[in-house]
Coordinates of C-alpha atoms and ligand atoms in Angstrom, one line a residue:
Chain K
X994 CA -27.9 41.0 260.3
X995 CA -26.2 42.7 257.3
X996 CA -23.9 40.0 255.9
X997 CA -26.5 39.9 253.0
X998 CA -26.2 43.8 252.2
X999 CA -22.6 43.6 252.5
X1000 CA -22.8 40.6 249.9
X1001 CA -24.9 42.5 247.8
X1002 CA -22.5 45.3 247.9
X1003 CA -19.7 43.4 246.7
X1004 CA -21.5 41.7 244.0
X1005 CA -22.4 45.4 242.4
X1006 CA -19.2 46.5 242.7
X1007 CA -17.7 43.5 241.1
X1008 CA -20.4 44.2 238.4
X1009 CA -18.9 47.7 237.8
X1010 CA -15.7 47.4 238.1
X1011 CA -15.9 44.8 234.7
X1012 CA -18.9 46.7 232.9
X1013 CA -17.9 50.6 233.6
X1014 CA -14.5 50.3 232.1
X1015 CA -16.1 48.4 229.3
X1016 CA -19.1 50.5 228.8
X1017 CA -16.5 53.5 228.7
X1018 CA -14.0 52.0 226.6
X1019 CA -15.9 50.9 223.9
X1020 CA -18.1 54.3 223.7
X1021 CA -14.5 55.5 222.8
X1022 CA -14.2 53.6 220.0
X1023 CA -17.1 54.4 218.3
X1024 CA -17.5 57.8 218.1
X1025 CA -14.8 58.1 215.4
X1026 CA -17.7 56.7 213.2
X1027 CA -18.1 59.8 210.5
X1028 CA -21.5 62.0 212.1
X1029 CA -24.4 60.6 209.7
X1030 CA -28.1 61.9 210.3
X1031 CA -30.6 59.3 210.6
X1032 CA -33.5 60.6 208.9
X1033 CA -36.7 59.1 210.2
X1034 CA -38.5 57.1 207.9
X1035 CA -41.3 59.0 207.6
X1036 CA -39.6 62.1 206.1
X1037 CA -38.6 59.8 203.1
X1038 CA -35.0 60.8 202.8
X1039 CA -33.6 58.2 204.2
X1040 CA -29.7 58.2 206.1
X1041 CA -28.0 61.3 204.8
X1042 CA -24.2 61.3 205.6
X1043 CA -23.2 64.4 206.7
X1044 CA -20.6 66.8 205.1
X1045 CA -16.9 67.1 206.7
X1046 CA -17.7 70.2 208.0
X1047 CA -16.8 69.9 212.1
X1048 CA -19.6 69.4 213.9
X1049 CA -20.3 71.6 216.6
X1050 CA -22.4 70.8 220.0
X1051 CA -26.0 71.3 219.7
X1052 CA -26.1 70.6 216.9
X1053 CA -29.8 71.0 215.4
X1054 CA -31.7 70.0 211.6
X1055 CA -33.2 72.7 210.1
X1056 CA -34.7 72.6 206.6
X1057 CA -35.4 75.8 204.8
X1058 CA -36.5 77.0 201.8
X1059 CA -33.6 79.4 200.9
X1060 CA -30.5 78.6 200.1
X1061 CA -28.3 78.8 202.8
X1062 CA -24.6 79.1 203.1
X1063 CA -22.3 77.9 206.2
X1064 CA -21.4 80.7 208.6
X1065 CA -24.7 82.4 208.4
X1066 CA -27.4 82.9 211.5
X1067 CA -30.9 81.2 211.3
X1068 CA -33.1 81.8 207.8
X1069 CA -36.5 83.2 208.5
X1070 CA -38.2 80.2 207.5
X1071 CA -36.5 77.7 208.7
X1072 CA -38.2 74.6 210.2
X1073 CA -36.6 72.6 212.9
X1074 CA -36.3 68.5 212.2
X1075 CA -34.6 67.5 215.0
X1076 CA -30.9 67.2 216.7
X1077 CA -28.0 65.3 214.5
X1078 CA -25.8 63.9 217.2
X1079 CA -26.0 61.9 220.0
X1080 CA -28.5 60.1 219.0
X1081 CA -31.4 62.2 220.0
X1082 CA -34.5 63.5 218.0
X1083 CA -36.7 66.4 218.5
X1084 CA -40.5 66.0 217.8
X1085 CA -41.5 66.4 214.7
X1086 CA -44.3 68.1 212.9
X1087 CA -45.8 66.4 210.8
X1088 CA -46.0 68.6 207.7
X1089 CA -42.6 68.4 207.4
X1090 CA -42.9 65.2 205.3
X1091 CA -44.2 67.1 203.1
X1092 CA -41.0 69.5 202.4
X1093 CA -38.8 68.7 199.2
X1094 CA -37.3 71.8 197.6
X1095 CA -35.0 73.3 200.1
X1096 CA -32.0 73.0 201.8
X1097 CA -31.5 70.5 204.6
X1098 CA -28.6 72.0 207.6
X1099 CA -26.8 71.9 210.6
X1100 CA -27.2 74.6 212.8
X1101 CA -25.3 75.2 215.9
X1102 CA -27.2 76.3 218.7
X1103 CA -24.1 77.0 220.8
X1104 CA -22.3 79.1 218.4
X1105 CA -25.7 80.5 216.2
X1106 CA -24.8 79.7 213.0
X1107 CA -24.7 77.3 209.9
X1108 CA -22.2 74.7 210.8
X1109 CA -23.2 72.5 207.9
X1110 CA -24.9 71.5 204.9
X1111 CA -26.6 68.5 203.8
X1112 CA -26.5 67.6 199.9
X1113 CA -29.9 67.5 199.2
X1114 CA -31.8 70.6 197.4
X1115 CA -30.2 73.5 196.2
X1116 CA -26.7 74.4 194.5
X1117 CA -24.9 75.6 198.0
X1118 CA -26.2 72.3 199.6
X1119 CA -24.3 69.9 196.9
X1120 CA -21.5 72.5 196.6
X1121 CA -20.4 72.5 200.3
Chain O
X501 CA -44.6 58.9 264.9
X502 CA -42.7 58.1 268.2
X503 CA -39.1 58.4 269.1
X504 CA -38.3 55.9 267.0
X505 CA -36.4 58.5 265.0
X506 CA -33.8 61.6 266.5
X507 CA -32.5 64.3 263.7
X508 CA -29.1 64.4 264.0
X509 CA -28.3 67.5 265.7
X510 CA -27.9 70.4 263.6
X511 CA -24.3 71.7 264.9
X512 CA -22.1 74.5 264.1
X513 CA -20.1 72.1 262.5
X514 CA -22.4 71.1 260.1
X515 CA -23.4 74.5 259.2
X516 CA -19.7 75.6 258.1
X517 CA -20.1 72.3 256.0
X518 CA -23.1 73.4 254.2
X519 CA -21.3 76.7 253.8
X520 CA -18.1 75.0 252.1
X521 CA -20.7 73.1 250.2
X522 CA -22.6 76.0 249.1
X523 CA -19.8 77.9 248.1
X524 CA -17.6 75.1 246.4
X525 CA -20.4 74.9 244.2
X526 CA -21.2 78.1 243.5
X527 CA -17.5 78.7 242.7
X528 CA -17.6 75.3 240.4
X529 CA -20.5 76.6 238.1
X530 CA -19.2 80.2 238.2
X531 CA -15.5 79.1 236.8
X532 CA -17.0 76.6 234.4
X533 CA -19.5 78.9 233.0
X534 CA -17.0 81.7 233.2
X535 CA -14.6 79.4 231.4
X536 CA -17.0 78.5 228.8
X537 CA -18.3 81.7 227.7
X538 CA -14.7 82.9 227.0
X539 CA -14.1 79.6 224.9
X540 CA -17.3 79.8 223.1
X541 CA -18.5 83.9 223.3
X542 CA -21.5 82.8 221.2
X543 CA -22.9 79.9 223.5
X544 CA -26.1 80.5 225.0
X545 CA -27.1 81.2 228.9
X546 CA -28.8 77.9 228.3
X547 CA -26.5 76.1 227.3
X548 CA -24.1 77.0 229.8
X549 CA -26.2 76.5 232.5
X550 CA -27.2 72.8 231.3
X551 CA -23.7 72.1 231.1
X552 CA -22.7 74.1 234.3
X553 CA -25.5 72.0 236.4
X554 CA -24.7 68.7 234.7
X555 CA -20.9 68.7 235.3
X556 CA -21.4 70.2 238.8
X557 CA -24.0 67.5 239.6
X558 CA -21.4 64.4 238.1
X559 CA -18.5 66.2 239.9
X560 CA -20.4 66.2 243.4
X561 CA -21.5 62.4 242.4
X562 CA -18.4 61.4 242.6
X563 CA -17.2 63.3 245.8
X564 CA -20.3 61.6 247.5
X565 CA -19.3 57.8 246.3
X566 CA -15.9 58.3 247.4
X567 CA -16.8 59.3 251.0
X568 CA -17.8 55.7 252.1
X569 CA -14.1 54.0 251.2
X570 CA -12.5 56.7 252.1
X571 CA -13.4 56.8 255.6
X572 CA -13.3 52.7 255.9
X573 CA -9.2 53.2 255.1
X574 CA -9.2 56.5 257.0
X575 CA -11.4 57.7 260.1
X576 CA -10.1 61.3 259.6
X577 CA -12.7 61.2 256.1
X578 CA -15.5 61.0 259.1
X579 CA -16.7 64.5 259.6
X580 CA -17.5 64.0 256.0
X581 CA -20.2 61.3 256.4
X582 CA -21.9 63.2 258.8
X583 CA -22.3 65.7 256.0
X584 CA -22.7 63.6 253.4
X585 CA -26.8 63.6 253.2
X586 CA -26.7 67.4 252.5
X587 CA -24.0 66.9 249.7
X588 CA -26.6 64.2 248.4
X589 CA -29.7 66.8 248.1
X590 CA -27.6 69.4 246.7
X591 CA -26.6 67.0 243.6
X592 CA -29.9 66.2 243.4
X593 CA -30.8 69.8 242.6
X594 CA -27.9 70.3 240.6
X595 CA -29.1 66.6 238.8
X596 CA -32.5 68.3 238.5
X597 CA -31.9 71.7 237.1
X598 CA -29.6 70.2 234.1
X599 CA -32.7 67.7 233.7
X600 CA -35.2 70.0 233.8
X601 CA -33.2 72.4 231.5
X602 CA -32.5 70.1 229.1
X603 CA -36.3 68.7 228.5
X604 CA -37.0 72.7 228.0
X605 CA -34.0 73.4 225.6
X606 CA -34.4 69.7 223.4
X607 CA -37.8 68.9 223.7
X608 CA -40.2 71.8 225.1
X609 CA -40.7 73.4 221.8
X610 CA -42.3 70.1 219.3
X611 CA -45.7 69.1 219.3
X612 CA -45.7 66.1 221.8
X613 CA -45.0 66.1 225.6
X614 CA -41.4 66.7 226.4
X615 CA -41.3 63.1 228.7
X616 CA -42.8 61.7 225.1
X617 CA -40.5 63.1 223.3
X618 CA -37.9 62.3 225.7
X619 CA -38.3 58.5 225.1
X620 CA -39.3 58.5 221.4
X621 CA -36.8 61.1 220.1
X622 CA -34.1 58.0 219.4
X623 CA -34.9 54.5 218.9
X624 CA -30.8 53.4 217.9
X625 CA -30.8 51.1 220.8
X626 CA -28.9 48.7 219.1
X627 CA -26.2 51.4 218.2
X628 CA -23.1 52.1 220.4
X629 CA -22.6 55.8 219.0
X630 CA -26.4 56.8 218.3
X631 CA -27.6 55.0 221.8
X632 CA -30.6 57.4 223.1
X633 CA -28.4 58.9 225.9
X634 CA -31.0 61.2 228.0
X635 CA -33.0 58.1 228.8
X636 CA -30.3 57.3 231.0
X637 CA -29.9 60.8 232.5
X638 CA -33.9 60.7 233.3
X639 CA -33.8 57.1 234.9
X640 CA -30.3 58.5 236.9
X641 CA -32.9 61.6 237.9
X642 CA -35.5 59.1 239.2
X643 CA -33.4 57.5 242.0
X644 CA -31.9 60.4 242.8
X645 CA -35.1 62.2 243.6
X646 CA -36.4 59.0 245.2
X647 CA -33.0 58.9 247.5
X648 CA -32.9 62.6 248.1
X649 CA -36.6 62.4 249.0
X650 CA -36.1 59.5 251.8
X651 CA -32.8 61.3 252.9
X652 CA -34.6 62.1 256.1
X653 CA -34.1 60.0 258.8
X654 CA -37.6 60.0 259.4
X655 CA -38.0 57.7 256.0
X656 CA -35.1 55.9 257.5
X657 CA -36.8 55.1 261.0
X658 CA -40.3 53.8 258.7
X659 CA -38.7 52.4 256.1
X660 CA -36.1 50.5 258.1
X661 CA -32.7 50.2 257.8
X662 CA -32.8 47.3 255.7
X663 CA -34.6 48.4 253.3
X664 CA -33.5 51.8 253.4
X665 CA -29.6 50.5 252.7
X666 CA -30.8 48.8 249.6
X667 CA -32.7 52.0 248.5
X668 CA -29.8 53.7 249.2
X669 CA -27.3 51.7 247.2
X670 CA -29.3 51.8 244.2
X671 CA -27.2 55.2 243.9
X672 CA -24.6 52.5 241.7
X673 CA -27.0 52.0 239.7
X674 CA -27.6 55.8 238.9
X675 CA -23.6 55.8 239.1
X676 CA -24.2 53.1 236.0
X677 CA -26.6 54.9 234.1
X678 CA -24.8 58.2 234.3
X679 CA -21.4 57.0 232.7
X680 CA -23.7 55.5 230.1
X681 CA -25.1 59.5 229.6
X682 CA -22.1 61.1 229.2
X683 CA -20.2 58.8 227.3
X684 CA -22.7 58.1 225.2
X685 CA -24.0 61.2 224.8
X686 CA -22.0 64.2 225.6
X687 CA -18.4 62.6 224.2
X688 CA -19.7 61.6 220.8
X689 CA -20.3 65.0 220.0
X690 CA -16.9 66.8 221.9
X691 CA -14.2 64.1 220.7
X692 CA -11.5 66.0 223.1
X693 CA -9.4 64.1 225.1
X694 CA -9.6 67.0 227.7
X695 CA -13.5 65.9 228.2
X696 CA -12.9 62.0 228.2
X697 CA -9.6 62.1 230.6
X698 CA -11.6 63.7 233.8
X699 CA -14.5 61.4 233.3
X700 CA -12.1 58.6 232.9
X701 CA -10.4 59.3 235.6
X702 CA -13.4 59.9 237.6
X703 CA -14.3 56.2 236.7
X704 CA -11.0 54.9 237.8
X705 CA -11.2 56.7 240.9
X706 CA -14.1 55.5 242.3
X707 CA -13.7 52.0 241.0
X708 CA -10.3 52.1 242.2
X709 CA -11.0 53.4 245.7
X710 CA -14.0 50.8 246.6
X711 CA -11.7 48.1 245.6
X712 CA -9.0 48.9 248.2
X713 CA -11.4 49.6 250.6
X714 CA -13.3 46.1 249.7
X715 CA -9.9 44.7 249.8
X716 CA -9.0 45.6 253.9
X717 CA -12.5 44.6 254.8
X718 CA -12.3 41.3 253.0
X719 CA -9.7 40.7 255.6
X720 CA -12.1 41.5 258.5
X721 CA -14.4 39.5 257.6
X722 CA -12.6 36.4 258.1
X723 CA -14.2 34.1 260.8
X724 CA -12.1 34.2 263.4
X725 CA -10.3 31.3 264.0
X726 CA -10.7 30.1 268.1
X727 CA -10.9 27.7 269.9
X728 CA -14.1 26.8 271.3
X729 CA -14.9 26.4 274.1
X730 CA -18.6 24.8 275.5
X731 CA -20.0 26.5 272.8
X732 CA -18.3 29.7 273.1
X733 CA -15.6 30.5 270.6
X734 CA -12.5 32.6 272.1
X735 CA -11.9 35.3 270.3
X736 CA -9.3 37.3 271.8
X737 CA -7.2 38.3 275.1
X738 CA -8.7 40.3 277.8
X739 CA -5.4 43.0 276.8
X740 CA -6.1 42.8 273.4
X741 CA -8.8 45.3 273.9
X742 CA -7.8 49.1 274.6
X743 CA -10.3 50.6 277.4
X744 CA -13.6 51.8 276.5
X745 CA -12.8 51.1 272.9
X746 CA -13.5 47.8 271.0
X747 CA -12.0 44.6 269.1
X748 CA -14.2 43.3 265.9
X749 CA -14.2 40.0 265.0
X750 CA -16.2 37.9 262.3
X751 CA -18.6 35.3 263.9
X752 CA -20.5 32.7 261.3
X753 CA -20.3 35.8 258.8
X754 CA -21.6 38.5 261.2
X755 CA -19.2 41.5 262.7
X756 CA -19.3 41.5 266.4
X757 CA -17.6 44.3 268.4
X758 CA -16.3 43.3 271.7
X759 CA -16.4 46.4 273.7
X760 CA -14.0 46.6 277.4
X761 CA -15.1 49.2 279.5
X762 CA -15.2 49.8 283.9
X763 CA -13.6 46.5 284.0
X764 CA -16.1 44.5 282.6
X765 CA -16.9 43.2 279.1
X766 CA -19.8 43.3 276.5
X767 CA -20.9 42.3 272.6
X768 CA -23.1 43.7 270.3
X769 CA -23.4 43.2 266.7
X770 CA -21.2 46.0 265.2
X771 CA -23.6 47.4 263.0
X772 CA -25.5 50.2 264.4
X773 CA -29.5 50.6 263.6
X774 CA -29.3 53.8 262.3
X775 CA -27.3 53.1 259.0
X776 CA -25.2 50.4 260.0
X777 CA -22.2 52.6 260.8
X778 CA -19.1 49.9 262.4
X779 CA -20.4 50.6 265.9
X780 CA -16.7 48.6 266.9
X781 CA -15.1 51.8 265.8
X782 CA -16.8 54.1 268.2
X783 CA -16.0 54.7 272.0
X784 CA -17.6 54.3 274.9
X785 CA -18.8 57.7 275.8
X786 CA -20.5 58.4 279.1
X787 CA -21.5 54.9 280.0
X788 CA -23.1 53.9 276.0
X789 CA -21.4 52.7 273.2
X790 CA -21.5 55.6 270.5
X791 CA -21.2 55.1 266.5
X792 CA -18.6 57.1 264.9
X793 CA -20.8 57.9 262.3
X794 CA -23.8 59.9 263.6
X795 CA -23.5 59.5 267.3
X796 CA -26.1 56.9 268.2
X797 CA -25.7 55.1 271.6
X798 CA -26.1 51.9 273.2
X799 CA -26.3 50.3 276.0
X800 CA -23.5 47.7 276.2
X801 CA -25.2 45.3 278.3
X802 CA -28.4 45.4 276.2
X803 CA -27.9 46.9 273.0
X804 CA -30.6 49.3 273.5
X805 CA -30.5 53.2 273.2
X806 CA -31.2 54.5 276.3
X807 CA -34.4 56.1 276.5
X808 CA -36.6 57.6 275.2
X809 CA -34.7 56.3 272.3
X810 CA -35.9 52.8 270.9
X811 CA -33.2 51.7 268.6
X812 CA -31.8 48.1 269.2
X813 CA -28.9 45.9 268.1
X814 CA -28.4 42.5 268.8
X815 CA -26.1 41.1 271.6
X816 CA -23.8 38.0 272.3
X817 CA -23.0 36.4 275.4
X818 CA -19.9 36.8 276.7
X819 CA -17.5 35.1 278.9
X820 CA -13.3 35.4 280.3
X821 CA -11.8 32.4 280.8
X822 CA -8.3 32.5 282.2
X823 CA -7.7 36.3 280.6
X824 CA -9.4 35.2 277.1
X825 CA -12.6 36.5 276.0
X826 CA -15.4 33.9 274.6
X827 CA -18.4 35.0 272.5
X828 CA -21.1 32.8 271.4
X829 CA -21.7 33.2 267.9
X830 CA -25.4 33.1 268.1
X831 CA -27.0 36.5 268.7
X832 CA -29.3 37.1 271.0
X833 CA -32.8 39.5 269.8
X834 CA -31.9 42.7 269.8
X835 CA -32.6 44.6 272.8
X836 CA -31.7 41.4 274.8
X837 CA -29.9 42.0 278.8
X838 CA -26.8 40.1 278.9
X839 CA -24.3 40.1 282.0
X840 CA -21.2 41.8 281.1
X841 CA -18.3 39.3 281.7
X842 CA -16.1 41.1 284.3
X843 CA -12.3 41.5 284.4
X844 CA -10.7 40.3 287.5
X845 CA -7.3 41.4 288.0
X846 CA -5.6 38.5 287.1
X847 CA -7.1 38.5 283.7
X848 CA -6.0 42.2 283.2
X849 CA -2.4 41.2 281.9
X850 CA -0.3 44.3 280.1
X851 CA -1.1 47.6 281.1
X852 CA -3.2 48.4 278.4
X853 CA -5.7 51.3 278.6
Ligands
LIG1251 C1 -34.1 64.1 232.7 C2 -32.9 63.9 232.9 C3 -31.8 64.3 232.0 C4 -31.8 64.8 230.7 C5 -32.9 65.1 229.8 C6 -30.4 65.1 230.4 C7 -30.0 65.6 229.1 C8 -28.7 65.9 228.8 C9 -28.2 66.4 227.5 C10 -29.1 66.8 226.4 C11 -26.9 66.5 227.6 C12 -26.0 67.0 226.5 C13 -25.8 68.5 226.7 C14 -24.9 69.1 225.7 O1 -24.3 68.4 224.9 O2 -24.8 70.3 225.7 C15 -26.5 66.1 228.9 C16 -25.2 66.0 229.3 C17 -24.8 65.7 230.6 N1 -25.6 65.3 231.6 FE1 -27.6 65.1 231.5 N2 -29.6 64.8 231.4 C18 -30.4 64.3 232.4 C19 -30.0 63.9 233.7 C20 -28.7 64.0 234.2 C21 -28.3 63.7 235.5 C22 -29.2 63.1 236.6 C23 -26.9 63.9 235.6 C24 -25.9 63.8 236.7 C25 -26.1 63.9 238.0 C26 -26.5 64.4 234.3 C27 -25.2 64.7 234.0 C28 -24.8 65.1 232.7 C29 -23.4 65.5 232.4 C30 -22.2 65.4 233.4 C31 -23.4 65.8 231.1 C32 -22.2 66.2 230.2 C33 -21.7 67.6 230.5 C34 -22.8 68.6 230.4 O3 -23.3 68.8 229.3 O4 -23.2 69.1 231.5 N3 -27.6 64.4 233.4 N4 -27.6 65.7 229.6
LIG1252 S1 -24.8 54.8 261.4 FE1 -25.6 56.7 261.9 S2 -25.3 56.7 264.0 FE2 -24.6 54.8 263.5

């Protein structure tokens, strides 16, 4: 009858109960890891640590052009690279490889604006 | 199709349920999206919404996975499980909106199918902190469309019960997957502790609940201890067992409920066809055995619905020796006519009913 389902039951929440907690716990402890973009290989730049500027939610890569200072909205030309946190990429175009001269930055989708810049390119960039 | 499935009834009750429902989560995603447009004035609708939908979805996950213990350590959680199915398509939405939204917002506007782009925006599966976190959402999404879509309990009458249960418990899994999303994904960007209490919490919770509840039905399912008796194990006294209500006992592993009612005796296995409900913890309402949980009945003396109803549970023959009751521990098919053992006077001991 259902002695199986009930044994089956107890062996998933014996399961959880151990690798929830664990799961949890340890995501706690690494996200004090300082933010770092993981540039994809194929844009050739490699890991770039991000600046100490706070990093807000949603945060997204642009790359433009201009130089660009924190605080302001969106540059015209700005071409999106992908998301910095959490581990999650946008898709790419693949043109972008080509980009050098410019400024790499965070912006903030939530709030609208530069949260941060990445030292590559121009003077603001390596400044911030 | 045949009458091998019945909707349960669509009462008044249930419909002041959906409209708690419908209004506890309207109020949810009003407050929370209030909330967070006065914390953040520049977020976006999107944004809000994504959030709104996700939380509200979590939140009612965790409302639906505590019904279950709840009402094993307290019958007065019941009126909930009759309600629960409609809580369980209403997450799914919510599930679906944030998932849907979220594939539009972070990966409708490159040059590769959202779903691929989905899958092959991260590839730090060997990193704690980076792990690709909306896989996990999306594979949470799949069994909760596949278990909102069987809801019905016309899936349930085709699929079985059997197979439905397992189906049905694979809802852990999404459980799994979804602590996985948000703490992988949504508390590595917000490090407050005001965001990783409630989901900790939430954990703890549910965790903590199951256990209990795992812990007083541990007890049940000891075998019972009696003598036997030509086969026959005794189980209980003929008092023991309140009128028209039933004792459940634990027979080589199985739950039997031992039902007294007009003087006679009868057993049936205590789980009931339609999703296993503890028929032993129903009543005896106009002649039939009825599960506390959605109101199927039984014959006693047969197991079987009365017609034109055609679920069946299995029954065990019964027997009063000297004002003891003796069950055999071997079930008969289900369906199968036994002779209720009758109560003679002398048996009756205490006034009991
Ligand atoms: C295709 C499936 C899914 C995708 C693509 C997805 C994507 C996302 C993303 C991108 C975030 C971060 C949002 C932010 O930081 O603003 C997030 C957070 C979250 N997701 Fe999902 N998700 C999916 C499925 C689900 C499901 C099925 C649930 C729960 C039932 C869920 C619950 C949450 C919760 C509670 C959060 C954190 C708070 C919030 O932002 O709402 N997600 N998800
Ligand atoms: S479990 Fe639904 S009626 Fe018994």
């Amino acid at each position: 009858m259902i002695a199986p389902l009930r044994r089956a039951h107890r062996r998933i929440l014996v399961t959880l109960s151990l690798g929830l907690p664990l799961l949890f716990v340890s995501s706690m402890f690494v996200r004090t890891e300082t933010p770092r973009v993981d540039l994809p290989a194929e844009l050739g730049l490699g890991r770039v640590a991000l600046p100490e500027a706070p990093i807000e939610p949603d945060p997204l890569l642009y790359w433009s052009a201009a130089p660009v200072r924190i605080g302001q909205s969106l540059p015209g030309d700005a071409r999106l690279l992908g998301a910095v946190r959490s581990g999650l990429w946008l898709a790419w175009s693949p043109e972008l490889a080509e980009l050098e001269e410019g400024t790499l930055f965070v912006y903030s989708l939530l709030d609208q604006e530069v949260t941060a810049l990445i030292g590559e390119g121009t003077d603001e960039g390596k400044a911030q | 199709m045949s009458h091998a499935y019945r909707a349960v009834g669509w009462n008044r009750q249930k419909k002041v349920y959906d409209r708690i429902l419908t209004l506890g989560v309207i109020l949810f995603l009003g407050l929370f999206m209030g909330v967070g447009a006065l914390l953040r004035p520049n977020a976006t609708a999107e944004t809000l919404m994504i959030r709104g939908f996700g939380a509200a979805a979590f939140l009612l996950l965790h409302v639906i996975l505590s019904i279950g213990p709840l009402c094993r350590l307290d019958p007065r959680f019941l009126p909930l499980l009759y309600n629960r199915r409609h809580m369980g398509v209403t997450m799914f939405i919510l599930a679906a909106l944030h998932g849907l939204l979220s594939l539009i917002q972070f990966h409708g506007f490159g040059d590769v199918h959202p779903l691929v782009s989905l899958f092959t925006a991260s590839d730090s599966y060997g990193s704690l902190a980076w792990f690709p976190f909306q896989p996990l959402g999306f594979g949470a999404l799949v069994i909760l469309f596949l278990m909102a879509a069987t809801s019905h309990d016309f899936w349930l009458a085709n699929l079985g019960a059997p197979v439905w249960k397992a189906l049905h418990m694979s809802v852990y899994f999404a459980y799994a997957l979804l602590i996985g999303h948000v703490s992988l994904g949504v508390l590595q960007a917000e490090t407050s502790p005001w965001l990783a209490l409630p989901v900790a919490l939430g954990l703890a919770w549910v965790l903590g609940l199951h256990l209990v509840a795992a812990g007083t039905e541990a007890r049940l399912d000891r075998d019972v201890e009696g003598v036997e008796f030509e086969g026959l194990v005794d189980v209980c006294a003929v008092h023991d067992i309140k009128d028209k209500r039933a004792r459940i006992v634990c027979l080589d592993g199985e739950r039997v409920a031992i039902f007294r009612y007009d003087g006679k005796i009868s057993a049936v296995s205590n789980a009931c066809q339609h999703q296993n409900g503890p028929l032993g913890e129903g009543r005896v309402i106009d002649g039939c055995i009825t599960c506390p949980w959605h109101g199927y009945q039984y014959e006693p003396h047969n197991g079987s619905s009365p017609p034109p109803f055609t679920e069946k549970v299995p029954t065990f023959d019964v027997r009063i020796r000297q004002g003891r009751v003796l069950v055999n521990p071997d079930a008969n098919a289900p369906g199968t006519e036994v002779s209720p053992a009758l109560i003679d006077f002398a048996d009756k001991g205490a006034p009991d009913a």
